[in-house]
Short mmCIF file of C-alpha atoms and ligand atoms in Angstrom, two decimals:
data_model
loop_
_atom_site.label_atom_id
_atom_site.label_comp_id
_atom_site.label_asym_id
_atom_site.label_seq_id
_atom_site.Cartn_x
_atom_site.Cartn_y
_atom_site.Cartn_z
CA MET A 18 11.17 -38.60 34.91
CA ARG A 19 11.72 -35.01 34.16
CA ASP A 20 13.91 -33.02 32.76
CA GLU A 21 15.09 -29.34 33.90
CA TRP A 22 12.57 -28.18 31.33
CA GLY A 23 9.72 -29.87 32.88
CA ARG A 24 9.84 -32.89 30.49
CA THR A 25 8.71 -35.90 31.27
CA ILE A 26 10.96 -38.39 29.68
CA GLU A 27 8.92 -41.85 28.89
CA TYR A 28 10.03 -42.77 25.40
CA MET A 29 13.18 -44.36 24.43
CA ARG A 30 14.75 -45.31 21.17
CA ILE A 31 16.83 -48.38 21.04
CA SER A 32 19.05 -49.06 18.18
CA ILE A 33 20.44 -52.56 17.94
CA THR A 34 22.74 -52.30 15.70
CA ASP A 35 24.49 -50.08 12.93
CA ARG A 36 24.10 -52.91 9.65
CA CYS A 37 21.57 -52.75 6.62
CA ASN A 38 20.48 -54.45 4.35
CA LEU A 39 19.27 -51.21 2.14
CA ARG A 40 21.69 -48.08 1.19
CA CYS A 41 19.71 -44.94 1.94
CA LYS A 42 21.13 -42.42 0.36
CA TYR A 43 20.31 -39.66 2.63
CA CYS A 44 21.04 -42.49 5.75
CA MET A 45 23.70 -45.37 4.70
CA PRO A 46 25.03 -44.57 1.20
CA ASP A 47 27.89 -47.65 -0.26
CA GLY A 48 30.71 -46.82 1.71
CA VAL A 49 29.99 -46.42 5.05
CA GLU A 50 31.84 -48.74 7.43
CA ALA A 51 29.90 -50.91 9.76
CA VAL A 52 31.44 -50.69 13.52
CA PRO A 53 33.59 -53.50 14.97
CA ARG A 54 30.95 -56.41 16.27
CA TRP A 55 32.44 -55.94 19.42
CA ASP A 56 31.21 -52.36 19.74
CA ILE A 57 27.91 -52.62 19.76
CA LEU A 58 25.75 -53.85 22.76
CA SER A 59 24.79 -57.23 23.54
CA LEU A 60 21.12 -58.46 24.03
CA GLU A 61 22.06 -58.54 27.89
CA GLU A 62 23.41 -54.90 27.85
CA ILE A 63 20.34 -53.07 25.56
CA LEU A 64 18.30 -55.03 28.58
CA ALA A 65 20.46 -53.35 31.84
CA ALA A 66 19.98 -49.77 29.80
CA ALA A 67 16.39 -51.00 29.45
CA TYR A 68 15.54 -52.17 32.93
CA CYS A 69 17.68 -48.72 34.14
CA ALA A 70 15.24 -46.67 31.41
CA ALA A 71 11.81 -48.23 33.25
CA GLY A 72 13.02 -47.44 36.35
CA LEU A 73 13.08 -43.92 35.41
CA GLY A 74 9.70 -43.71 34.12
CA VAL A 75 10.44 -44.79 30.32
CA ARG A 76 7.30 -46.82 29.22
CA PHE A 77 7.89 -47.04 25.75
CA LEU A 78 10.40 -48.39 23.47
CA LYS A 79 11.25 -48.21 20.19
CA VAL A 80 13.45 -50.82 18.59
CA THR A 81 15.47 -49.44 15.43
CA GLY A 82 18.92 -49.22 13.94
CA GLY A 83 20.22 -49.30 11.43
CA GLU A 84 17.86 -52.10 10.27
CA PRO A 85 16.72 -54.13 13.42
CA LEU A 86 15.90 -57.63 11.48
CA VAL A 87 19.36 -57.63 10.57
CA ARG A 88 20.60 -58.82 13.78
CA ARG A 89 19.65 -62.51 14.90
CA ASP A 90 18.63 -62.22 18.58
CA CYS A 91 16.07 -59.24 17.18
CA CYS A 92 13.00 -60.99 17.92
CA GLN A 93 14.24 -62.38 21.00
CA LEU A 94 15.24 -58.76 22.23
CA VAL A 95 12.18 -58.22 21.93
CA ALA A 96 10.51 -60.48 24.21
CA ALA A 97 12.72 -59.95 26.56
CA LEU A 98 12.56 -56.37 26.06
CA LYS A 99 8.62 -56.35 26.84
CA ALA A 100 8.94 -58.58 30.41
CA VAL A 101 10.92 -55.49 32.02
CA PRO A 102 8.61 -54.28 34.93
CA GLY A 103 7.54 -50.93 33.39
CA ILE A 104 7.74 -51.29 29.90
CA GLU A 105 4.31 -50.90 28.18
CA LYS A 106 4.65 -51.01 24.63
CA VAL A 107 7.26 -52.30 22.26
CA THR A 108 7.16 -51.53 18.72
CA LEU A 109 9.81 -51.49 15.70
CA THR A 110 10.59 -49.44 12.86
CA THR A 111 11.99 -51.63 9.67
CA ASN A 112 12.61 -50.90 6.41
CA GLY A 113 10.36 -53.78 5.78
CA VAL A 114 12.42 -56.02 3.49
CA LEU A 115 12.55 -58.81 5.94
CA LEU A 116 9.46 -57.80 7.88
CA GLY A 117 7.20 -60.87 6.31
CA GLN A 118 10.49 -63.12 7.09
CA TYR A 119 10.02 -62.44 11.16
CA LEU A 120 6.31 -61.65 11.35
CA GLU A 121 5.02 -64.43 13.08
CA ASP A 122 7.80 -64.50 15.34
CA LEU A 123 7.97 -60.61 15.79
CA GLN A 124 4.20 -61.47 16.79
CA ARG A 125 4.75 -63.80 19.50
CA ALA A 126 7.03 -62.09 20.82
CA GLY A 127 4.85 -59.16 21.62
CA ILE A 128 5.54 -56.38 19.03
CA ASP A 129 2.97 -53.67 19.96
CA ALA A 130 2.68 -51.92 16.37
CA ILE A 131 5.22 -51.55 13.40
CA ASN A 132 6.37 -48.77 11.44
CA VAL A 133 7.82 -49.38 8.15
CA SER A 134 10.20 -46.76 6.42
CA LEU A 135 8.55 -46.69 2.98
CA ASP A 136 9.26 -43.18 0.55
CA THR A 137 7.97 -43.71 -2.66
CA LEU A 138 5.85 -47.00 -4.46
CA ASP A 139 7.50 -46.11 -7.87
CA ALA A 140 9.95 -49.24 -8.27
CA GLY A 141 12.72 -46.99 -10.16
CA GLN A 142 12.40 -44.41 -7.50
CA TYR A 143 12.60 -46.62 -4.72
CA ALA A 144 16.04 -48.57 -6.42
CA ALA A 145 17.51 -44.85 -6.92
CA ILE A 146 17.10 -44.57 -3.30
CA THR A 147 17.44 -47.12 -1.22
CA GLY A 148 20.18 -48.95 -3.88
CA ARG A 149 18.23 -52.17 -3.97
CA ASP A 150 15.28 -53.84 -5.89
CA CYS A 151 12.96 -55.06 -3.42
CA LEU A 152 10.16 -52.79 -3.52
CA ASP A 153 7.59 -55.96 -3.82
CA GLN A 154 8.94 -57.51 -0.92
CA VAL A 155 8.18 -54.53 1.68
CA LYS A 156 4.41 -54.24 -0.10
CA ALA A 157 3.73 -57.81 0.95
CA SER A 158 5.09 -57.69 3.72
CA ILE A 159 3.12 -54.68 4.89
CA ARG A 160 -0.10 -56.48 3.75
CA ARG A 161 1.25 -59.13 5.59
CA ALA A 162 1.31 -57.47 8.73
CA VAL A 163 -2.02 -55.73 8.47
CA GLU A 164 -3.64 -58.99 7.53
CA ALA A 165 -2.14 -60.55 10.85
CA GLY A 166 -3.61 -57.41 12.51
CA ILE A 167 -0.41 -55.35 13.57
CA GLY A 168 -1.04 -51.70 13.74
CA VAL A 169 1.35 -50.41 11.31
CA LYS A 170 2.43 -46.66 9.54
CA ILE A 171 4.43 -46.11 7.20
CA ASN A 172 6.82 -43.56 7.66
CA ALA A 173 8.03 -41.75 4.04
CA VAL A 174 11.32 -39.16 4.67
CA SER A 175 9.80 -36.22 2.45
CA LEU A 176 11.51 -35.66 -0.89
CA ASP A 177 10.65 -33.66 -3.69
CA LEU A 178 9.50 -36.63 -6.11
CA GLY A 179 6.82 -34.74 -7.57
CA GLU A 180 2.70 -34.89 -6.44
CA ASP A 181 2.32 -38.26 -7.85
CA ASN A 182 5.07 -39.67 -5.25
CA TRP A 183 3.25 -38.35 -1.97
CA ARG A 184 -0.14 -38.93 -3.57
CA GLU A 185 0.21 -42.32 -4.11
CA LEU A 186 1.06 -43.26 -0.64
CA VAL A 187 -1.64 -40.99 0.90
CA GLU A 188 -3.81 -43.03 -1.10
CA ILE A 189 -2.61 -46.27 0.93
CA GLY A 190 -4.57 -44.71 3.89
CA ARG A 191 -7.88 -44.99 2.02
CA GLU A 192 -8.46 -48.73 1.35
CA HIS A 193 -6.54 -49.84 4.92
CA PRO A 194 -5.89 -48.67 8.31
CA VAL A 195 -2.69 -47.94 7.39
CA ASP A 196 -1.59 -43.93 9.22
CA VAL A 197 1.01 -42.50 6.10
CA ARG A 198 3.80 -40.38 8.11
CA PHE A 199 5.64 -37.62 6.60
CA ILE A 200 8.95 -37.09 7.68
CA GLU A 201 10.89 -33.49 7.08
CA MET A 202 14.42 -34.56 5.79
CA MET A 203 16.98 -33.45 8.72
CA PRO A 204 20.53 -32.10 8.20
CA ILE A 205 21.69 -34.86 10.25
CA GLY A 206 24.77 -37.46 8.77
CA TYR A 207 24.33 -37.89 5.08
CA GLY A 208 21.28 -36.05 5.24
CA ARG A 209 22.79 -32.54 5.66
CA LYS A 210 23.37 -33.16 1.55
CA PHE A 211 19.75 -33.08 1.05
CA PRO A 212 17.04 -30.44 0.86
CA CYS A 213 14.34 -30.34 3.37
CA VAL A 214 10.88 -29.89 1.59
CA ASP A 215 8.88 -28.07 4.18
CA HIS A 216 5.67 -29.91 5.54
CA ARG A 217 3.64 -26.92 5.58
CA SER A 218 3.69 -26.39 1.79
CA LEU A 219 3.68 -30.17 1.49
CA LEU A 220 0.07 -30.08 3.25
CA ALA A 221 -1.13 -26.90 1.16
CA ARG A 222 -0.52 -28.98 -1.47
CA MET A 223 -2.53 -32.26 0.11
CA LYS A 224 -5.64 -30.06 1.28
CA ALA A 225 -6.01 -28.28 -2.44
CA CYS A 226 -5.57 -32.18 -3.33
CA TYR A 227 -7.94 -33.12 -0.68
CA PRO A 228 -9.81 -30.42 0.24
CA ALA A 229 -12.27 -32.37 3.24
CA MET A 230 -8.73 -33.20 4.88
CA GLU A 231 -8.71 -31.62 8.66
CA PRO A 232 -6.99 -32.02 11.71
CA ASP A 233 -6.98 -35.18 13.60
CA GLY A 234 -7.29 -34.84 17.22
CA ARG A 235 -7.64 -39.14 17.98
CA ARG A 236 -4.18 -39.94 19.39
CA HIS A 237 -2.11 -42.37 17.24
CA GLY A 238 0.97 -42.81 19.27
CA TYR A 239 3.43 -41.05 21.60
CA GLY A 240 5.60 -39.04 19.30
CA PRO A 241 5.62 -35.53 17.77
CA ALA A 242 3.82 -36.24 14.49
CA VAL A 243 0.53 -34.25 13.51
CA TYR A 244 -2.05 -35.81 12.22
CA TYR A 245 -4.43 -35.46 9.59
CA ARG A 246 -7.88 -37.22 8.46
CA ILE A 247 -9.21 -37.54 5.19
CA PRO A 248 -13.11 -38.68 5.23
CA GLY A 249 -13.84 -42.23 3.95
CA PHE A 250 -10.08 -42.59 4.25
CA LYS A 251 -9.67 -46.18 6.77
CA GLY A 252 -5.50 -44.24 7.79
CA SER A 253 -4.50 -41.05 8.82
CA VAL A 254 -1.70 -38.78 7.12
CA GLY A 255 0.40 -37.29 9.94
CA PHE A 256 3.82 -35.03 9.57
CA ILE A 257 7.03 -34.73 11.69
CA SER A 258 8.00 -31.90 11.11
CA ALA A 259 11.46 -31.53 13.02
CA ILE A 260 12.75 -28.51 11.30
CA HIS A 261 9.18 -26.06 10.36
CA GLY A 262 7.66 -27.33 13.05
CA LYS A 263 9.47 -27.82 15.99
CA PHE A 264 8.31 -29.65 18.78
CA CYS A 265 11.15 -29.34 21.05
CA ASP A 266 8.81 -28.13 23.95
CA SER A 267 7.02 -31.81 24.35
CA CYS A 268 10.22 -33.60 23.63
CA ASN A 269 9.74 -37.20 25.47
CA ARG A 270 12.61 -39.23 24.56
CA VAL A 271 16.36 -40.13 24.67
CA ARG A 272 18.39 -43.09 21.69
CA LEU A 273 20.58 -45.71 22.91
CA THR A 274 22.84 -46.12 20.17
CA SER A 275 24.09 -49.38 18.65
CA GLN A 276 27.00 -48.83 20.23
CA GLY A 277 25.44 -47.70 23.67
CA TYR A 278 25.43 -44.03 23.72
CA LEU A 279 22.59 -42.75 25.52
CA LYS A 280 21.73 -39.25 23.48
CA THR A 281 19.55 -36.92 25.00
CA CYS A 282 18.69 -34.73 21.60
CA LEU A 283 18.72 -35.69 17.83
CA CYS A 284 21.34 -32.42 17.06
CA TYR A 285 24.18 -32.44 20.05
CA GLU A 286 26.02 -35.32 20.76
CA ASP A 287 25.13 -34.58 24.28
CA GLY A 288 24.79 -37.39 26.46
CA VAL A 289 26.31 -40.43 28.36
CA ASP A 290 28.36 -43.43 27.81
CA LEU A 291 26.53 -46.65 29.44
CA ARG A 292 29.16 -49.02 27.85
CA ALA A 293 31.48 -47.43 29.31
CA ILE A 294 30.22 -48.21 32.53
CA LEU A 295 28.20 -51.40 31.29
CA ARG A 296 32.12 -53.14 30.76
CA GLU A 297 33.85 -50.95 33.25
CA GLY A 298 37.27 -52.90 33.37
CA GLU A 299 36.87 -54.94 30.43
CA GLU A 300 39.06 -54.96 27.59
CA ARG A 301 38.91 -55.14 23.89
CA PRO A 302 39.98 -58.00 22.73
CA LYS A 303 42.32 -58.69 19.71
CA GLU A 304 40.00 -60.57 17.55
CA PRO A 305 37.30 -59.33 15.89
CA VAL A 306 34.24 -61.23 18.02
CA HIS A 307 31.04 -60.23 19.31
CA TYR A 308 31.04 -59.06 23.04
CA ARG A 309 30.23 -61.73 25.67
CA TRP A 310 28.38 -60.69 28.42
CA PRO A 311 29.98 -62.18 31.92
CA GLU A 312 28.37 -65.39 32.80
CA GLY A 313 26.47 -65.41 36.09
CA ARG A 314 25.45 -61.67 35.72
CA SER A 315 22.06 -60.20 35.70
CA PRO A 316 20.81 -57.46 33.69
CA SER A 317 19.14 -56.32 36.68
CA ASP A 318 22.00 -56.60 38.67
CA GLY A 319 21.71 -53.92 41.74
CA ASP A 320 24.91 -52.68 41.56
CA LEU A 321 25.30 -51.86 37.84
CA GLN A 322 21.92 -50.70 37.51
CA ARG A 323 22.86 -48.00 40.65
CA ARG A 324 25.85 -46.61 38.27
CA LEU A 325 23.54 -46.92 35.39
CA ARG A 326 20.60 -44.69 36.98
CA ALA A 327 23.26 -41.87 38.19
CA ALA A 328 24.58 -41.81 34.76
CA MET A 329 21.29 -42.01 32.85
CA MET A 330 19.35 -38.94 35.28
CA GLN A 331 22.72 -37.01 34.95
CA ALA A 332 22.44 -36.79 31.43
CA ILE A 333 18.43 -36.58 31.16
CA GLY A 334 18.11 -34.12 33.88
CA LYS A 335 20.51 -31.66 31.17
CA LYS A 336 18.26 -32.63 27.96
CA PRO A 337 18.95 -30.01 25.82
CA ARG A 338 16.07 -27.61 25.78
CA ALA A 339 15.78 -27.44 21.76
CA HIS A 340 17.41 -28.47 18.44
CA CYS A 341 19.34 -25.84 16.47
CA PHE A 342 18.55 -27.68 12.99
CA GLU A 343 17.65 -24.16 11.64
CA ARG A 344 21.60 -23.21 12.58
CA PRO A 345 23.50 -25.86 10.92
CA GLN A 346 27.00 -24.35 12.45
CA ASP A 347 25.45 -25.30 15.81
CA ILE A 348 25.02 -28.88 15.37
CA THR A 349 27.52 -31.17 17.27
CA GLU A 350 25.96 -34.27 16.25
CA ALA A 351 28.70 -36.15 14.09
CA ALA A 352 27.27 -39.40 13.86
CA ASN A 353 25.55 -40.77 10.93
CA MET A 354 21.59 -41.97 11.14
CA ILE A 355 22.26 -45.20 10.71
CA ALA A 356 24.02 -45.68 14.23
CA ILE A 357 21.56 -43.51 15.94
CA GLY A 358 18.51 -45.00 14.34
CA GLY A 359 16.42 -42.50 13.45
N1 LIG B 29 16.07 -49.41 9.19
C1 LIG B 29 14.78 -49.05 9.95
C2 LIG B 29 13.94 -48.34 8.84
O1 LIG B 29 14.33 -47.56 7.74
O2 LIG B 29 12.88 -47.69 9.52
C3 LIG B 29 15.26 -48.11 10.65
C4 LIG B 29 16.63 -47.30 10.90
S1 LIG B 29 16.09 -45.62 9.77
C5 LIG B 29 17.55 -45.12 10.26
C6 LIG B 29 14.49 -45.03 10.70
C7 LIG B 29 14.22 -43.80 9.94
O3 LIG B 29 15.01 -42.97 10.25
C8 LIG B 29 13.90 -44.55 9.06
O4 LIG B 29 12.36 -43.45 8.40
C9 LIG B 29 14.64 -43.68 7.90
O5 LIG B 29 13.92 -42.96 7.02
C10 LIG B 29 14.83 -41.83 8.65
N2 LIG B 29 16.29 -41.46 8.37
C11 LIG B 29 16.96 -41.92 8.14
N3 LIG B 29 18.02 -40.52 8.11
C12 LIG B 29 16.87 -38.88 7.83
C13 LIG B 29 17.37 -38.33 8.25
N4 LIG B 29 18.43 -37.54 8.05
N5 LIG B 29 16.10 -37.40 8.57
C14 LIG B 29 14.85 -37.71 8.29
N6 LIG B 29 14.56 -39.16 8.93
C15 LIG B 29 15.99 -39.58 8.59
FE1 LIG B 30 18.97 -48.61 6.64
FE2 LIG B 30 16.68 -47.56 7.86
FE3 LIG B 30 19.11 -46.13 6.97
FE4 LIG B 30 17.26 -46.45 4.66
S1 LIG B 30 16.98 -45.55 6.60
S2 LIG B 30 19.66 -46.95 4.89
S3 LIG B 30 17.09 -48.50 5.44
S4 LIG B 30 18.66 -47.56 8.13
#
């Protein structure tokens, strides 16, 4: 469907958990509390939202988190999402720690591509950023995924770690068909405490280092990254520059949080609580349990879908025209990235 600014909404990011096995300091530093399990959408609820979104024209789904692979039914969920009529591609974004372990299950589930978040190839820096010492595991996962023929992109939040840091990441594309994308730090959650490396100056420094670097007009995905190629390299370099390359005019996405809130813009809390519709009339149990989907109910149930559709259409119709990251006082989103999914 189109929003009131004429943008076609065809991409939904689905955060399937707020839990993570890393502690990236700009996302989920030590001390961030996990939400009660009951608050997290069940597989069937996520499917119900996906059915509805697909009916409204969403074709591409990105499974995210928290760390999606810490959720036990992640691969089952990917397979179920792939089977939703109208969904063309289901991709995953992961920190890569458990990717090696689940690679074959993900392939069997039909995953279309995988993004691995990796900000540095320096083991010390990696441990300082993520709070864990598992860089080798992540690198091995990436290698295995590439060898398995899966489309892999690396996402690196731009941190001021020196020239060697971005150069080592860019160099991955020399030998491997892997796009390396740099993401400007957004002032959401703990990200507010970190400076944003301006991608205009990062690009200038890269061009000085790789003078033959040139714009790459080929389509690489369904998102806002702007790509460059370096002759002789198998992978391209991408820039996702939310702050210094505002791309809101072509925004095609909405986000479903792990707690079932459909967010229409990263910057604002605008959206709709789909969980309230999915669980209408149900009471929160006293015990700390997972939510149990009622037996016999189908995620594609007609009445449920009608109510979800009305709510989604209203929220998407009113999707904000543009973010306001340049005016931090106007940001209304108080949630952490761990709950939103990036
Ligand atoms: N755990 C998975 C991972 O790391 O890919 C998926 C969830 S994570 C929240 C998704 C992406 O959001 C990661 O690439 C992460 O680096 C990025 N991210 C987290 N906080 C951010 C911020 N404040 N600004 C920009 N990107 C951020
Ligand atoms: Fe976990 Fe990803 Fe957030 Fe890092 S960026 S803490 S890996 S959810």
